[in-house]
C-alpha positions as MATLAB code, in Angstrom:
seq = 'MFDITAEIARIYAGMVTRPPKKVMKDLPSVRSESNIPYLEDRQKGHFIDVFWSVESMRPMPTIVFFNGGSFFHGNRSSSDSICQALAQRGFAVINADFRDISGDIGIVDELKDVLAMLNWMNFNRGRFGFDLDRCYVMGTSYGALMATWFSLLCNSRRINNAMGIKAPWTTIKGIGLISGMTDTHRNAARMVIVRDAIEKIGRTNKELADSLVLESNHELRFLPRVYQITSDSDRAKPDVMKLHRLLDTNKVENDVMVFEEKESLTRGFVSKNPALPESVRSISAMLRFLDRHVSDAVDDREETS';
ca = [
      18.756  -16.496  -31.232;
      16.008  -16.745  -28.654;
      12.580  -16.809  -30.310;
       9.824  -16.156  -27.817;
       7.325  -17.954  -30.042;
       9.217  -21.159  -29.327;
       8.066  -20.843  -25.730;
       4.432  -21.367  -26.729;
       4.734  -25.142  -26.536;
       5.800  -24.816  -22.907;
       2.747  -22.864  -21.789;
       0.107  -25.598  -21.695;
       0.402  -26.098  -17.940;
      -0.956  -22.598  -17.478;
      -4.100  -23.474  -19.394;
      -5.420  -25.791  -16.664;
      -8.788  -24.579  -15.468;
      -9.257  -23.981  -11.749;
     -12.470  -22.783  -10.111;
     -12.327  -19.102   -9.094;
     -12.339  -18.361   -5.394;
     -13.003  -15.404   -3.142;
      -9.823  -13.829   -1.818;
     -11.151  -11.712    1.079;
     -14.445  -11.526    2.936;
     -14.368   -7.733    2.838;
     -13.779   -7.713   -0.945;
     -16.699   -9.868   -2.154;
     -16.415   -8.634   -5.728;
     -12.824   -9.852   -6.170;
     -11.868  -13.329   -7.315;
      -8.464  -14.891   -7.848;
      -6.600  -17.907   -9.090;
      -3.266  -18.626   -7.462;
      -0.056  -20.455   -8.355;
      -0.751  -20.620  -12.072;
       2.323  -21.873  -13.987;
       3.094  -19.840  -17.090;
       5.756  -22.342  -18.189;
       5.362  -26.077  -17.908;
       8.751  -26.615  -16.207;
       7.067  -25.403  -12.972;
      10.299  -23.904  -11.672;
      10.172  -21.500   -8.749;
       9.505  -18.097  -10.244;
       7.396  -19.463  -13.103;
       4.078  -19.045  -11.272;
       1.680  -16.117  -11.140;
      -1.599  -15.154   -9.467;
      -4.495  -13.420  -11.209;
      -7.057  -11.142   -9.544;
     -10.185   -9.675  -11.133;
     -13.529   -8.128  -10.278;
     -16.693  -10.035  -11.125;
     -18.527   -6.695  -11.343;
     -16.409   -5.334  -14.218;
     -17.242   -5.470  -17.881;
     -14.904   -7.629  -19.930;
     -12.360   -7.172  -21.324;
     -10.760   -5.374  -18.383;
      -7.750   -3.046  -18.392;
      -4.844   -5.144  -17.201;
      -2.037   -4.492  -14.734;
       1.159   -6.541  -14.429;
       2.477   -6.083  -10.875;
       6.066   -6.873   -9.831;
       6.573   -7.372   -6.091;
       9.298   -5.865   -3.922;
      11.258   -9.102   -3.595;
      11.950   -9.269   -7.313;
      15.439  -10.505   -8.291;
      16.206  -12.017   -4.872;
      13.370  -13.702   -3.021;
      10.248  -13.071   -5.042;
       7.261  -13.240   -2.724;
       3.975  -12.764   -4.525;
       1.960  -13.092   -1.336;
       3.429   -9.782   -0.140;
       1.515   -8.078   -2.970;
      -1.861   -9.758   -2.446;
      -3.432   -6.747   -0.748;
      -2.429   -4.196   -3.376;
      -3.457   -6.567   -6.195;
      -6.866   -7.057   -4.579;
      -7.278   -3.292   -4.170;
      -6.471   -2.726   -7.848;
      -8.807   -5.532   -8.949;
     -11.621   -3.992   -6.900;
     -11.234   -0.870   -9.045;
     -12.024   -2.814  -12.200;
      -8.691   -4.211  -13.348;
      -7.459   -7.665  -14.134;
      -4.205   -7.883  -12.168;
      -1.335  -10.315  -12.752;
       0.777  -10.748   -9.624;
       3.967  -11.474  -11.557;
       7.085  -13.446  -10.765;
      10.312  -14.574  -12.393;
      13.359  -16.524  -11.280;
      15.792  -15.033   -8.764;
      19.337  -14.049   -9.634;
      21.616  -16.966   -8.738;
      24.760  -18.690   -9.939;
      22.919  -20.216  -12.895;
      20.241  -17.580  -13.467;
      21.029  -14.117  -14.725;
      19.133  -11.069  -15.916;
      18.825  -12.369  -19.486;
      17.043  -15.454  -18.130;
      14.716  -13.222  -16.112;
      13.871  -11.093  -19.143;
      13.032  -14.266  -21.071;
      10.808  -15.295  -18.151;
       8.726  -12.113  -18.287;
       8.408  -12.390  -22.074;
       7.123  -15.949  -21.660;
       4.646  -14.617  -19.090;
       3.500  -12.045  -21.653;
       2.822  -14.861  -24.107;
       0.823  -16.674  -21.426;
      -1.256  -13.515  -20.971;
      -2.013  -13.431  -24.683;
      -3.120  -17.071  -24.768;
      -5.309  -16.574  -21.683;
      -6.778  -13.164  -22.489;
     -10.213  -14.626  -23.188;
     -10.231  -16.812  -20.093;
      -9.498  -13.946  -17.684;
     -10.809  -11.010  -19.692;
      -7.451   -9.283  -20.189;
      -7.632   -6.155  -22.342;
      -4.042   -6.078  -23.558;
      -4.686   -2.915  -25.548;
      -4.914   -1.253  -22.123;
      -1.977   -2.922  -20.410;
      -0.186   -1.196  -17.523;
       2.814   -2.167  -15.418;
       3.407   -1.493  -11.740;
       6.222   -2.364   -9.385;
       7.256   -1.736   -5.817;
      10.802   -1.495   -4.452;
      13.116   -3.620   -6.647;
      10.120   -4.745   -8.678;
      10.069   -1.209  -10.098;
      13.276   -1.911  -12.008;
      11.824   -4.972  -13.723;
       8.602   -3.028  -14.389;
      10.688   -0.423  -16.222;
      12.691   -3.021  -18.162;
       9.468   -4.849  -19.060;
       8.044   -1.605  -20.437;
      11.197   -0.958  -22.468;
      10.972   -4.493  -23.882;
       7.445   -3.776  -25.048;
       7.746   -0.137  -26.144;
      11.252    0.209  -27.587;
      13.705   -1.969  -29.500;
      17.137   -1.549  -27.953;
      16.970   -4.344  -25.345;
      15.202   -6.655  -27.807;
      17.790   -6.077  -30.513;
      20.651   -6.583  -28.070;
      19.087   -9.891  -26.958;
      18.408  -10.943  -30.562;
      14.679  -11.397  -30.026;
      11.557  -10.235  -31.813;
       9.617   -7.322  -30.421;
       6.581   -8.264  -28.314;
       3.133   -7.770  -29.817;
       1.838   -5.295  -27.224;
       2.779   -1.907  -25.845;
       2.547   -0.694  -22.271;
       0.226    2.287  -21.782;
       1.449    3.455  -18.375;
       3.840    2.682  -15.514;
       3.168    3.044  -11.785;
       6.130    2.746   -9.405;
       5.811    2.571   -5.626;
       9.003    3.312   -3.686;
      10.884    2.270   -6.793;
      14.502    1.144   -6.507;
      15.719    1.805  -10.045;
      19.185    3.327   -9.638;
      21.637    0.566  -10.558;
      24.515    2.748   -9.298;
      23.137    2.621   -5.755;
      25.491    0.891   -3.287;
      22.762   -0.999   -1.406;
      23.722   -4.662   -1.052;
      20.915   -5.981   -3.242;
      21.461   -3.418   -5.988;
      25.146   -4.326   -6.009;
      24.074   -7.873   -6.940;
      21.976   -6.490   -9.810;
      24.850   -4.258  -10.934;
      27.287   -7.194  -10.841;
      24.867   -9.195  -12.991;
      24.703   -6.333  -15.503;
      28.501   -6.064  -15.560;
      28.698   -9.806  -16.204;
      26.475   -9.338  -19.252;
      28.723   -6.499  -20.397;
      31.695   -8.837  -20.797;
      30.006  -10.455  -23.795;
      27.210   -8.050  -24.742;
      28.040   -4.422  -23.954;
      25.025   -3.112  -25.864;
      22.622   -5.096  -23.693;
      24.407   -4.114  -20.497;
      24.250   -0.425  -21.446;
      20.541   -0.677  -22.291;
      19.773   -2.073  -18.798;
      21.285    0.980  -17.087;
      18.553    3.592  -17.366;
      20.962    6.537  -17.611;
      22.592    5.014  -20.696;
      19.445    3.787  -22.450;
      18.758    6.401  -25.115;
      15.314    4.917  -25.809;
      13.732    5.999  -22.532;
      11.760    8.483  -24.627;
       9.597    5.567  -25.780;
       8.331    4.895  -22.265;
       4.671    5.692  -21.581;
       3.666    8.105  -18.854;
       5.131    7.233  -15.446;
       3.713    7.938  -11.986;
       5.823    7.428   -8.856;
       4.890    7.366   -5.176;
       7.303    7.914   -2.284;
       7.591    9.686    1.067;
      10.192   11.750    2.898;
      10.981    8.765    5.158;
      11.284    6.385    2.205;
      14.788    4.989    1.576;
      13.856    4.784   -2.104;
      13.197    8.527   -2.399;
      16.650    9.313   -3.923;
      16.003    6.690   -6.635;
      12.524    8.084   -7.252;
      13.745   11.644   -7.675;
      16.684   10.597   -9.848;
      14.338    8.724  -12.180;
      12.007   11.724  -12.203;
      14.844   13.953  -13.439;
      15.923   11.354  -15.992;
      12.383   11.061  -17.372;
      12.124   14.854  -17.579;
      15.371   14.953  -19.544;
      13.991   12.378  -21.977;
      10.674   14.252  -22.244;
       8.645   11.384  -20.783;
       5.407   12.574  -19.186;
       5.715   11.757  -15.494;
       4.713   12.857  -12.022;
       5.703   12.097   -8.427;
       3.594   12.074   -5.276;
       5.765   12.673   -2.196;
       4.214   12.344    1.246;
       5.674   14.257    4.170;
       7.671   12.576    6.913;
       5.517   10.117    8.826;
       6.467    6.984   10.725;
       3.937    4.744    8.962;
       4.983    5.849    5.464;
       8.091    3.721    5.116;
       9.342    2.122    1.911;
       6.548    0.335    0.062;
       3.799    1.523    2.409;
       1.231    1.628   -0.413;
       1.668   -2.039   -1.324;
       2.032   -3.168    2.290;
      -1.116   -1.390    3.488;
      -3.334   -0.190    0.637;
      -6.106    0.652    3.142;
      -4.165    3.591    4.598;
      -5.772    6.911    3.640;
      -2.481    7.941    2.011;
      -2.422    4.699    0.048;
      -5.991    5.089   -1.196;
      -5.315    8.669   -2.243;
      -2.045    7.846   -4.007;
      -3.440    4.817   -5.851;
      -6.386    6.886   -7.098;
      -4.042    9.651   -8.262;
      -1.793    7.133   -9.996;
      -4.638    5.502  -11.899;
      -6.071    8.863  -12.953;
      -2.683    9.926  -14.264;
      -2.038    6.761  -16.247;
      -5.065    6.797  -18.517;
      -8.336    8.629  -19.127;
     -10.299    5.357  -19.423;
      -8.914    4.341  -16.046;
      -9.828    7.733  -14.608;
     -13.469    7.261  -15.588;
     -13.566    3.831  -13.954;
     -11.996    5.145  -10.746;
     -14.399    8.082  -10.596;
     -17.409    5.794  -11.093;
     -16.328    3.492   -8.276;
     -15.574    6.315   -5.872;
     -18.957    7.933   -6.531;
     -20.766    4.685   -5.693;
     -18.651    3.777   -2.644;
];
């Protein structure tokens, strides 16, 4: 049985202190630390970046962000801009990562990675000012699937029980998905790899495999409120709308913002260019939807900008 508490001894590398640095000249209030190992093995995928605002009161509501390359070629740098934009609004933001699917690494290993990262967050909550009682998860493209699994790990018990692990100590308060690719039945080449990995699990652990397919996870009702962003020209729109219907069926509070057809609003446009007017508007709407405390913070910042 995998006991996540046993991972604590492997976290010390992430406790190394590094001086904070500015991340952008036009965002003077935002600081970051990059390439922080959350496990001492220092394997690719076991590093994260943290962004925060020096103008915010601590502890800060915290967002775990999964980038669009999740599962295949995780590239945290592709999410720098959106993480900076969220930090500027008063959040501590973890630009998350985990190992890619490969011959030796499967989904179970990746789920253990994100649980180890959660432990790292707990041990470093004072250092970075994480408020883990107001913890949110976001993901773009394929990162949306891990964001959803991560939330199920924290808020329900089915995946945990199937893996034979203890339930995490925190719950997720809201989920934001940008152009989310969450339909494991999709025939896109990358999703086929994910589906094959799930089917491989099913040969020895059918309960776990079933719990990773959102349509067959009967504990979706334990998810917090979910906000999705897409556009008419977004290849992820069918996944977004399918998840919307599934959440409605399970009586999960959720909403979708769909932008009309426009050349610039391709898949993941919000994370790729958070300065677009559509991106600013959709991020503000997402944060307002997720939590009242967040809404107040967003309103305060917009009134003073």
